Tab-separated table of C-alpha atoms in Angstrom:
chain	number	residue	atom	x	y	z
A	1	MET	CA	0.093	0.050	0.075
A	2	THR	CA	1.473	3.435	-1.014
A	3	MET	CA	-0.385	6.352	1.253
A	4	THR	CA	-0.256	9.960	-0.130
A	5	HIS	CA	-1.414	12.616	2.350
A	6	GLN	CA	-3.509	15.387	0.661
A	7	GLY	CA	-2.777	19.000	1.812
A	8	ALA	CA	0.190	17.700	3.812
A	9	PRO	CA	1.765	20.721	5.887
A	10	PRO	CA	4.712	22.441	4.320
A	11	VAL	CA	7.959	21.871	6.092
A	12	ALA	CA	9.490	25.289	7.263
A	13	THR	CA	12.823	26.094	5.630
A	14	GLU	CA	14.006	27.631	8.732
A	15	ALA	CA	13.593	25.131	11.362
A	16	TRP	CA	13.724	25.697	15.167
A	17	ARG	CA	17.052	25.835	16.979
A	18	PRO	CA	17.138	25.575	20.793
A	19	PRO	CA	18.666	28.429	22.699
A	20	PRO	CA	22.569	28.694	22.675
A	21	ALA	CA	24.481	27.228	25.699
A	22	ARG	CA	27.265	28.953	27.111
A	23	VAL	CA	29.970	26.025	27.969
A	24	GLN	CA	32.526	26.504	30.620
A	25	ALA	CA	35.112	24.055	32.001
A	26	ALA	CA	35.662	24.002	35.716
A	27	LYS	CA	38.781	24.046	37.279
A	28	ASN	CA	38.679	20.352	38.062
A	29	GLY	CA	37.509	19.271	34.470
A	30	ILE	CA	33.768	19.193	34.810
A	31	THR	CA	32.031	20.891	31.812
A	32	VAL	CA	29.084	23.366	32.778
A	33	ARG	CA	26.486	24.124	30.262
A	34	GLN	CA	24.390	27.264	30.940
A	35	ILE	CA	21.203	27.573	28.736
A	36	LEU	CA	19.458	31.168	29.011
A	37	VAL	CA	15.677	30.806	28.777
A	38	PRO	CA	14.300	34.430	29.661
A	39	GLY	CA	11.070	34.876	31.208
A	40	ARG	CA	10.945	31.544	32.902
A	41	GLU	CA	10.264	31.254	36.811
A	42	LEU	CA	11.638	27.749	37.060
A	43	ALA	CA	15.215	26.566	36.523
A	44	THR	CA	16.403	23.269	35.762
A	45	VAL	CA	19.842	21.736	36.788
A	46	HIS	CA	21.002	18.259	35.378
A	47	ILE	CA	23.891	16.307	36.404
A	48	ALA	CA	24.944	13.582	34.148
A	49	VAL	CA	27.558	10.718	35.164
A	50	ALA	CA	28.796	9.162	32.282
A	51	PRO	CA	28.505	5.252	33.355
A	52	GLY	CA	25.016	4.080	33.066
A	53	GLY	CA	23.076	0.829	32.412
A	54	ALA	CA	25.364	-0.473	29.889
A	55	SER	CA	28.343	-0.205	32.322
A	56	GLU	CA	26.728	-1.907	35.149
A	57	PRO	CA	28.581	-5.102	36.547
A	58	ALA	CA	27.422	-8.351	34.946
A	59	GLY	CA	24.313	-9.640	36.830
A	60	ARG	CA	23.573	-6.280	38.478
A	61	ASP	CA	20.939	-4.695	36.493
A	62	GLY	CA	19.554	-1.839	37.702
A	63	ILE	CA	22.338	-0.720	40.228
A	64	ALA	CA	23.171	2.324	38.272
A	65	ALA	CA	19.696	3.796	38.878
A	66	LEU	CA	19.270	2.577	42.326
A	67	LEU	CA	22.721	4.642	43.084
A	68	ALA	CA	21.455	7.526	41.258
A	69	ALA	CA	18.338	7.614	43.320
A	70	GLY	CA	20.327	7.232	46.599
A	71	CYS	CA	22.244	10.323	45.660
A	72	ALA	CA	18.746	12.433	45.240
A	73	MET	CA	18.375	11.473	49.113
A	74	GLY	CA	21.123	13.667	50.190
A	75	PRO	CA	24.504	13.683	51.575
A	76	ALA	CA	26.169	11.905	54.586
A	77	GLY	CA	26.120	13.678	58.019
A	78	ARG	CA	22.382	15.177	57.712
A	79	ARG	CA	19.923	14.251	60.036
A	80	ASP	CA	17.113	12.091	58.562
A	81	GLY	CA	14.936	14.172	56.472
A	82	THR	CA	16.755	17.428	56.805
A	83	PHE	CA	17.945	17.522	53.285
A	84	VAL	CA	14.452	16.523	51.790
A	85	HIS	CA	12.928	19.387	54.069
A	86	GLU	CA	15.129	21.841	52.707
A	87	LEU	CA	14.488	20.913	49.248
A	88	GLU	CA	10.709	21.518	49.986
A	89	ARG	CA	11.454	24.814	51.527
A	90	LEU	CA	13.087	25.958	48.346
A	91	GLY	CA	10.155	24.432	46.326
A	92	ALA	CA	12.621	22.069	44.626
A	93	THR	CA	12.259	18.443	43.344
A	94	LEU	CA	15.248	16.189	42.784
A	95	THR	CA	15.150	12.820	41.253
A	96	GLY	CA	17.812	10.294	40.409
A	97	GLY	CA	18.010	7.857	37.679
A	98	ALA	CA	19.848	5.949	34.934
A	99	ASP	CA	19.379	4.489	31.308
A	100	HIS	CA	21.702	2.436	29.375
A	101	ASP	CA	23.784	5.499	28.339
A	102	GLY	CA	24.424	7.071	31.880
A	103	SER	CA	23.286	8.027	35.349
A	104	GLN	CA	21.459	11.516	35.968
A	105	LEU	CA	20.309	13.692	38.954
A	106	THR	CA	17.446	16.246	37.634
A	107	ALA	CA	16.349	19.173	39.837
A	108	VAL	CA	13.883	21.868	39.406
A	109	VAL	CA	13.332	24.956	41.365
A	110	PRO	CA	11.642	28.185	41.364
A	111	GLY	CA	14.787	30.458	40.108
A	112	ARG	CA	15.150	32.563	43.270
A	113	GLY	CA	16.258	29.325	44.938
A	114	LEU	CA	18.760	28.219	42.239
A	115	PRO	CA	21.882	29.418	44.232
A	116	ALA	CA	21.134	27.554	47.371
A	117	LEU	CA	19.772	24.629	45.316
A	118	LEU	CA	23.406	24.413	43.683
A	119	ASP	CA	25.103	24.677	47.171
A	120	MET	CA	22.962	21.643	48.256
A	121	LEU	CA	23.501	19.352	45.206
A	122	VAL	CA	27.363	19.052	45.196
A	123	PRO	CA	27.476	17.094	48.750
A	124	ALA	CA	24.488	15.080	47.556
A	125	LEU	CA	26.454	13.814	44.471
A	126	THR	CA	29.881	13.814	45.955
A	127	SER	CA	29.092	11.963	49.167
A	128	PRO	CA	25.462	10.417	49.233
A	129	ALA	CA	24.316	9.040	52.726
A	130	LEU	CA	23.454	5.662	51.193
A	131	ASP	CA	21.361	4.964	54.276
A	132	GLU	CA	20.675	1.112	54.556
A	133	ARG	CA	17.201	1.410	55.565
A	134	TRP	CA	16.346	3.535	52.152
A	135	ILE	CA	18.352	1.122	50.482
A	136	ARG	CA	16.197	-1.894	51.609
A	137	ALA	CA	13.159	0.021	50.981
A	138	ALA	CA	14.179	1.056	47.395
A	139	VAL	CA	15.177	-2.513	46.470
A	140	ALA	CA	11.879	-3.569	48.065
A	141	ARG	CA	9.916	-1.195	45.682
A	142	ARG	CA	11.975	-2.197	42.573
A	143	VAL	CA	11.447	-5.663	43.290
A	144	ALA	CA	7.735	-5.253	43.374
A	145	ALA	CA	7.727	-3.261	40.367
A	146	SER	CA	9.563	-5.853	38.528
A	147	ARG	CA	6.956	-8.518	39.335
A	148	THR	CA	4.339	-5.936	38.143
A	149	GLU	CA	5.991	-5.537	34.938
A	150	ALA	CA	6.457	-9.273	34.400
A	151	LEU	CA	2.396	-9.231	34.342
A	152	HIS	CA	2.034	-6.502	31.939
A	153	PRO	CA	1.987	-8.006	28.429
A	154	VAL	CA	4.053	-5.372	26.771
A	155	HIS	CA	7.072	-5.752	28.921
A	156	ARG	CA	8.149	-9.237	27.958
A	157	PRO	CA	8.073	-8.584	24.036
A	158	ALA	CA	9.774	-5.154	24.502
A	159	ASP	CA	12.600	-6.551	26.681
A	160	ALA	CA	12.771	-9.276	24.098
A	161	ILE	CA	13.209	-7.128	21.031
A	162	ARG	CA	15.961	-5.023	23.127
A	163	ARG	CA	17.986	-8.278	23.694
A	164	LEU	CA	17.345	-9.639	20.247
A	165	SER	CA	18.433	-6.501	18.614
A	166	TYR	CA	22.256	-6.997	20.075
A	167	PRO	CA	24.775	-9.650	20.093
A	168	PRO	CA	24.524	-11.954	22.854
A	169	GLY	CA	25.695	-10.920	26.089
A	170	SER	CA	25.622	-7.119	24.952
A	171	PRO	CA	24.970	-4.897	27.679
A	172	TYR	CA	22.818	-2.930	25.598
A	173	GLY	CA	20.551	-5.672	25.410
A	174	ARG	CA	19.737	-5.509	29.225
A	175	THR	CA	16.692	-3.773	30.765
A	176	ALA	CA	18.925	-1.441	33.083
A	177	ARG	CA	15.704	-1.688	35.336
A	178	GLY	CA	16.778	-4.576	37.747
A	179	GLY	CA	14.773	-6.779	40.090
A	180	ALA	CA	14.878	-9.656	42.598
A	181	LEU	CA	17.951	-11.367	41.194
A	182	SER	CA	20.147	-8.314	40.370
A	183	LEU	CA	19.374	-6.185	43.704
A	184	SER	CA	18.208	-8.230	46.402
A	185	ASP	CA	21.617	-8.399	48.144
A	186	VAL	CA	22.700	-4.749	47.359
A	187	ASP	CA	24.128	-2.727	50.378
A	188	ARG	CA	25.799	0.312	51.190
A	189	ASP	CA	29.104	-1.228	50.703
A	190	LEU	CA	28.308	-2.324	47.298
A	191	LEU	CA	26.741	1.085	46.194
A	192	GLY	CA	29.667	2.884	47.961
A	193	ASP	CA	32.099	0.985	46.028
A	194	LEU	CA	30.307	1.668	42.712
A	195	HIS	CA	30.248	5.417	43.696
A	196	GLY	CA	33.834	5.653	44.347
A	197	ARG	CA	34.699	4.153	41.074
A	198	TRP	CA	32.177	6.094	38.787
A	199	TYR	CA	31.204	9.490	40.442
A	200	GLY	CA	33.967	11.733	39.896
A	201	PRO	CA	34.879	15.203	37.979
A	202	ALA	CA	36.047	13.242	34.633
A	203	ASN	CA	32.741	11.512	34.189
A	204	THR	CA	30.423	14.374	35.310
A	205	SER	CA	28.986	17.334	33.359
A	206	VAL	CA	26.136	19.698	34.424
A	207	ILE	CA	23.467	21.647	32.594
A	208	VAL	CA	21.988	24.499	34.416
A	209	ALA	CA	18.945	26.381	32.290
A	210	GLY	CA	16.484	29.106	33.122
A	211	ASP	CA	16.324	32.929	33.362
A	212	LEU	CA	19.994	32.829	34.686
A	213	GLU	CA	20.670	36.408	34.444
A	214	ARG	CA	17.555	37.509	36.306
A	215	TRP	CA	18.481	35.213	39.117
A	216	ARG	CA	22.210	36.306	39.009
A	217	VAL	CA	23.757	32.827	38.746
A	218	GLY	CA	26.797	34.087	36.990
A	219	ASP	CA	29.752	31.604	37.519
A	220	ARG	CA	28.131	30.129	40.835
A	221	ALA	CA	27.638	26.440	39.119
A	222	VAL	CA	31.351	26.464	37.685
A	223	GLU	CA	32.692	27.585	41.093
A	224	THR	CA	30.298	25.185	43.145
A	225	PHE	CA	31.114	21.855	41.160
A	226	GLY	CA	34.735	22.931	40.431
A	227	ALA	CA	35.742	22.563	44.229
A	228	TRP	CA	34.881	18.879	43.809
A	229	HIS	CA	38.185	16.592	43.720
A	230	HIS	CA	37.966	12.720	43.360
A	231	PRO	CA	40.330	11.383	40.713
A	232	VAL	CA	38.668	8.528	38.707
A	233	PRO	CA	39.374	7.602	35.125
A	234	ALA	CA	37.105	8.662	32.655
A	235	ALA	CA	34.821	5.994	31.717
A	236	ALA	CA	34.234	4.847	28.075
A	237	PRO	CA	30.998	3.611	26.980
A	238	PRO	CA	30.829	-0.220	25.984
A	239	VAL	CA	30.647	-0.695	22.290
A	240	ALA	CA	27.262	-0.903	20.857
A	241	LEU	CA	26.802	-3.510	17.861
A	242	PRO	CA	23.759	-4.879	16.132
A	243	ALA	CA	22.996	-8.391	16.222
A	244	ALA	CA	24.163	-10.565	13.312
A	245	ARG	CA	20.673	-11.995	12.564
A	246	PRO	CA	17.085	-11.107	13.188
A	247	THR	CA	15.025	-13.762	15.394
A	248	TRP	CA	11.397	-14.003	16.112
A	249	GLU	CA	10.454	-14.756	19.625
A	250	VAL	CA	7.156	-16.087	21.208
A	251	HIS	CA	5.818	-15.483	24.719
A	252	ALA	CA	2.758	-17.351	25.924
A	253	ALA	CA	-0.037	-15.694	27.736
A	254	PRO	CA	-2.864	-18.391	27.943
A	255	GLY	CA	-6.598	-16.950	27.757
A	256	ALA	CA	-5.330	-13.342	26.378
A	257	ARG	CA	-7.916	-11.536	24.246
A	258	GLN	CA	-5.185	-9.419	22.409
A	259	ALA	CA	-1.601	-10.370	21.288
A	260	VAL	CA	1.090	-7.867	21.652
A	261	LEU	CA	3.443	-7.340	18.665
A	262	VAL	CA	6.855	-5.474	19.100
A	263	LEU	CA	9.074	-5.097	15.817
A	264	GLY	CA	12.571	-3.483	16.096
A	265	ALA	CA	16.080	-3.622	15.327
A	266	ALA	CA	19.507	-1.865	15.859
A	267	VAL	CA	20.559	-0.486	12.794
A	268	HIS	CA	23.978	1.251	11.607
A	269	CYS	CA	23.595	4.613	9.891
A	270	PRO	CA	26.908	6.007	8.352
A	271	ASP	CA	25.784	9.813	8.299
A	272	ARG	CA	23.270	12.008	9.867
A	273	GLU	CA	21.098	12.114	6.933
A	274	ARG	CA	20.605	8.313	6.748
A	275	LEU	CA	19.770	8.477	10.554
A	276	ALA	CA	17.297	11.123	10.142
A	277	GLY	CA	16.027	9.264	6.948
A	278	LEU	CA	15.506	6.054	9.134
A	279	GLU	CA	13.513	7.934	11.876
A	280	THR	CA	11.310	9.234	9.289
A	281	ALA	CA	10.619	5.827	7.698
A	282	VAL	CA	9.897	4.363	11.228
A	283	HIS	CA	7.559	7.245	12.062
A	284	THR	CA	5.964	6.683	8.539
A	285	LEU	CA	5.430	3.118	9.367
A	286	ALA	CA	3.940	3.426	12.890
A	287	GLY	CA	4.871	6.668	14.627
A	288	TRP	CA	1.773	8.905	14.391
A	289	SER	CA	-1.955	8.516	13.628
A	290	PRO	CA	-1.754	8.394	9.744
A	291	SER	CA	1.010	5.926	9.860
A	292	ARG	CA	0.976	3.001	7.712
A	293	LEU	CA	0.015	0.471	10.489
A	294	ASN	CA	-2.271	2.935	12.250
A	295	VAL	CA	-4.160	3.051	8.939
A	296	ALA	CA	-4.163	-0.496	7.769
A	297	LEU	CA	-4.495	-2.278	11.312
A	298	ARG	CA	-6.615	0.174	13.203
A	299	GLU	CA	-8.723	1.947	10.465
A	300	GLU	CA	-8.982	-0.702	7.483
A	301	MET	CA	-8.822	-3.943	9.654
A	302	GLY	CA	-10.430	-2.694	12.605
A	303	CYS	CA	-8.230	-5.069	14.769
A	304	SER	CA	-5.986	-2.681	16.837
A	305	TYR	CA	-6.139	0.389	18.904
A	306	GLY	CA	-3.018	1.752	17.286
A	307	PHE	CA	0.606	1.503	16.959
A	308	HIS	CA	3.409	3.592	18.191
A	309	THR	CA	7.179	3.625	18.443
A	310	ASP	CA	10.370	4.306	20.184
A	311	PHE	CA	13.798	5.697	18.611
A	312	VAL	CA	17.062	6.063	20.036
A	313	ALA	CA	20.148	6.842	18.445
A	314	ARG	CA	23.957	6.936	19.395
A	315	ARG	CA	27.108	8.254	18.036
A	316	THR	CA	29.589	5.523	17.251
A	317	GLY	CA	32.926	5.786	15.817
A	318	THR	CA	31.697	4.679	12.499
A	319	GLY	CA	28.715	6.982	12.408
A	320	HIS	CA	25.536	6.240	14.324
A	321	LEU	CA	23.501	3.309	15.677
A	322	ALA	CA	19.798	3.620	15.782
A	323	GLU	CA	17.749	1.397	17.996
A	324	PHE	CA	13.975	1.332	17.275
A	325	ARG	CA	10.751	-0.430	18.316
A	326	VAL	CA	7.178	-0.736	16.831
A	327	TYR	CA	4.541	-1.482	19.505
A	328	GLY	CA	0.895	-2.643	19.102
A	329	ALA	CA	-1.757	-4.882	20.353
A	330	VAL	CA	-4.235	-6.721	17.738
A	331	ASP	CA	-7.201	-9.122	18.572
A	332	ALA	CA	-6.071	-12.499	19.314
A	333	ASP	CA	-8.131	-14.239	16.761
A	334	ARG	CA	-6.637	-12.153	14.071
A	335	LEU	CA	-3.191	-12.381	14.976
A	336	ALA	CA	-2.003	-14.318	11.633
A	337	ALA	CA	-3.840	-11.929	9.602
A	338	ALA	CA	-2.686	-8.789	11.277
A	339	THR	CA	0.975	-10.070	11.213
A	340	ASP	CA	0.828	-10.719	7.721
A	341	ARG	CA	-0.570	-7.272	6.851
A	342	LEU	CA	1.985	-5.806	9.264
A	343	LEU	CA	4.960	-7.558	7.255
A	344	ARG	CA	3.413	-6.675	3.911
A	345	GLU	CA	3.376	-2.878	4.845
A	346	CYS	CA	7.220	-3.241	5.918
A	347	ALA	CA	7.959	-4.838	2.649
A	348	ASP	CA	6.229	-2.127	0.912
A	349	LEU	CA	8.125	1.069	2.769
A	350	ALA	CA	11.366	-1.180	2.229
A	351	GLU	CA	10.994	-1.739	-1.469
A	352	ARG	CA	9.124	1.087	-3.092
A	353	GLY	CA	9.758	3.602	0.045
A	354	PRO	CA	7.261	6.348	1.288
A	355	ALA	CA	5.765	8.590	-1.472
A	356	ASP	CA	7.292	12.036	-1.476
A	357	GLU	CA	4.406	13.561	0.171
A	358	GLU	CA	4.244	11.020	2.639
A	359	SER	CA	7.972	11.497	3.581
A	360	ARG	CA	7.544	15.128	3.676
A	361	ALA	CA	4.592	14.883	6.044
A	362	GLY	CA	6.495	12.394	8.321
A	363	ALA	CA	9.707	14.507	8.470
A	364	GLY	CA	7.729	17.742	9.183
A	365	ASN	CA	5.748	16.116	11.891
A	366	LEU	CA	9.003	14.998	13.606
A	367	ALA	CA	10.690	18.215	13.100
A	368	ALA	CA	7.613	20.058	14.573
A	369	ARG	CA	7.711	17.959	17.824
A	370	VAL	CA	11.150	19.304	18.704
A	371	PRO	CA	10.373	22.709	19.594
A	372	MET	CA	6.686	21.837	21.137
A	373	LEU	CA	8.508	19.344	23.663
A	374	ALA	CA	11.285	22.098	24.313
A	375	GLN	CA	8.745	24.793	25.414
A	376	SER	CA	9.181	23.268	29.096
A	377	VAL	CA	12.542	24.148	30.411
A	378	ARG	CA	12.964	20.575	31.906
A	379	GLU	CA	12.182	18.938	28.614
A	380	LEU	CA	14.624	21.432	26.887
A	381	VAL	CA	17.228	20.196	29.208
A	382	GLY	CA	16.149	16.537	28.922
A	383	GLN	CA	16.555	16.374	25.186
A	384	THR	CA	20.155	18.232	25.291
A	385	ALA	CA	21.040	15.793	27.924
A	386	ALA	CA	20.060	12.733	26.263
A	387	GLY	CA	21.791	13.750	23.200
A	388	LEU	CA	25.025	14.569	25.064
A	389	ARG	CA	25.178	11.362	26.996
A	390	ARG	CA	24.733	9.355	23.554
A	391	GLY	CA	27.611	10.956	21.924
A	392	PHE	CA	26.299	13.931	20.240
A	393	THR	CA	27.635	17.670	20.168
A	394	LEU	CA	25.664	20.539	21.048
A	395	ASP	CA	25.650	21.770	17.562
A	396	GLU	CA	24.387	18.331	16.262
A	397	ILE	CA	21.552	18.384	18.988
A	398	ALA	CA	20.599	21.950	17.672
A	399	GLU	CA	20.701	20.814	13.923
A	400	GLN	CA	17.899	17.839	14.791
A	401	ALA	CA	14.886	19.687	13.690
A	402	PRO	CA	16.483	21.554	10.755
A	403	VAL	CA	17.893	18.036	9.395
A	404	LEU	CA	14.493	16.574	9.601
A	405	ALA	CA	12.664	19.948	7.875
A	406	GLY	CA	15.369	19.554	5.137
A	407	LEU	CA	15.479	15.822	4.395
A	408	ALA	CA	15.009	14.812	0.937
A	409	PRO	CA	12.419	12.039	0.282
A	410	ALA	CA	15.109	10.208	-1.536
A	411	ALA	CA	16.950	9.773	1.840
A	412	VAL	CA	13.887	8.383	3.484
A	413	ARG	CA	13.560	5.822	0.635
A	414	ALA	CA	17.190	4.842	1.142
A	415	ALA	CA	16.767	4.403	4.776
A	416	ALA	CA	13.564	2.618	4.596
A	417	ARG	CA	15.138	-0.672	3.216
A	418	ALA	CA	16.209	-1.575	7.007
A	419	LEU	CA	12.431	-2.031	7.457
A	420	ALA	CA	12.322	-5.164	5.176
A	421	PRO	CA	10.847	-8.090	7.282
A	422	GLN	CA	13.552	-10.261	7.011
A	423	ARG	CA	15.772	-7.570	8.680
A	424	LEU	CA	13.713	-6.989	11.707
A	425	ASN	CA	13.170	-8.948	15.008
A	426	LEU	CA	9.702	-9.789	16.122
A	427	ALA	CA	8.395	-10.661	19.498
A	428	LEU	CA	4.873	-11.365	20.646
A	429	ILE	CA	2.729	-12.296	23.435
A	430	GLY	CA	-0.598	-13.965	23.266
A	431	ASP	CA	-2.801	-17.058	23.719
A	432	PRO	CA	-0.989	-19.868	22.124
A	433	ALA	CA	-4.666	-21.290	21.010
A	434	GLY	CA	-5.215	-17.805	19.231
A	435	GLY	CA	-3.502	-18.289	16.039
A	436	MET	CA	0.085	-18.071	17.296
A	437	ALA	CA	1.127	-21.340	15.496
A	438	ALA	CA	0.117	-19.782	12.043
A	439	LEU	CA	3.188	-17.305	12.475
A	440	GLU	CA	5.957	-20.082	11.799
A	441	PRO	CA	5.137	-20.239	8.270
A	442	LEU	CA	5.583	-16.408	7.831
A	443	ALA	CA	8.962	-16.614	9.469
A	444	THR	CA	9.964	-19.678	7.749
A	445	ALA	CA	8.946	-17.796	4.344
A	446	LEU	CA	11.478	-15.052	5.521
A	447	GLY	CA	14.165	-17.533	6.495
A	448	LEU	CA	13.963	-16.595	10.202
A	449	PRO	CA	14.158	-18.636	13.346
A	450	VAL	CA	10.968	-18.554	15.750
A	451	ARG	CA	12.045	-18.999	19.327
A	452	ARG	CA	9.584	-20.010	21.804
A	453	ALA	CA	10.283	-18.259	25.293
A	454	GLY	CA	12.214	-20.856	27.081
A	455	GLY	CA	13.292	-23.024	23.993
A	456	GLU	CA	13.843	-23.147	20.617
A	457	SER	CA	11.035	-24.320	18.048
A	458	ALA	CA	11.730	-26.419	14.874
A	459	VAL	CA	11.484	-24.341	11.823
A	460	SER	CA	13.199	-24.648	8.524
A	461	ARG	CA	15.684	-22.065	7.558
A	462	ARG	CA	16.943	-21.081	4.064
């Protein structure tokens, strides 16, 4: 099927760019980026520590996020609750977390409280209390959440796609969330050892954003964070490589009325144009309301509430690595027909590419999202920080919307070849009696293995 969008919105030739950042290096090597956003009452401080989930010790999934959350609870030497009460007095929030690419602390505060907040953040970052009672409670919450996630139908196939998109044992194939097996015996000594090896000026950078001139912040952040001295070696992120061969994986959920389908892959893109082209092709497939799969499976077949996508890009030594996932749920009794239609839509995009009008509409929609999200200072900082920890420069981050806005349809057609069904991993969960057996012939026709969760099925391979 080839879709055209009648009256697709024109793409602006002068696309939005974020406000410029003032970059300073503290005397200890920490990079401080100040983003001036006049007229805003709230300020955001983002502290990034380079090691994240992909750098976790084997079998310790989730420990990076736990450590960052512990830092957000305040420094050693403070009486119980006093740090949190001081944050409340300032009207501030402080959270800690981690993804595969790094660990983060993010604070939001009314601008008048920004100088005092900066003074509070340094001891929390450099000498966290990591109270044993808090650790036990935080681990219990994470274990309970992991059990709930195991019951949610989207988590198992989504986690499977992440694992299948990378070679066996790749740290990027882990969830970085953690659960009972990886966190149940974590204690203060283990977190403290990790903090001592990871948290230091060589691995840390800071973003401060808001109406900084109005609140007279000046060089306060550089001076405050520059006083920290803890010599640790700079961390290098693990190498991210795509899996050599796609796989289908089937998870059983007896009695389920719907089946959850997740497609995805990790794809090497040699340059920024190919990366933007692939993001647009994935968006055209399933990323917005008039996408191929939403029209085909929701509007025409009536067997799905809709599809959506995740897209993450990292800078590598040879270009970029894009990781994408396409999610959707379909009626269990129409699983085989829905999967067949899904694969035919992927094949059509890969073979013929989107129509020019379709490419322009998809790229324009993506380009328009960037400034919409960045209206919030916290979201602006979040976008910037995510790009930085994935290896992009400030200039490359600023060019995201202009690159999408100026993307030629030919670039989208070239990138869309990565959506060929035989190049994609597929994971699903559903009732084994609901037509799942009919999927094996589809995989066999593509020459792909089908693996049942917990074992390998026998399918012929080309």
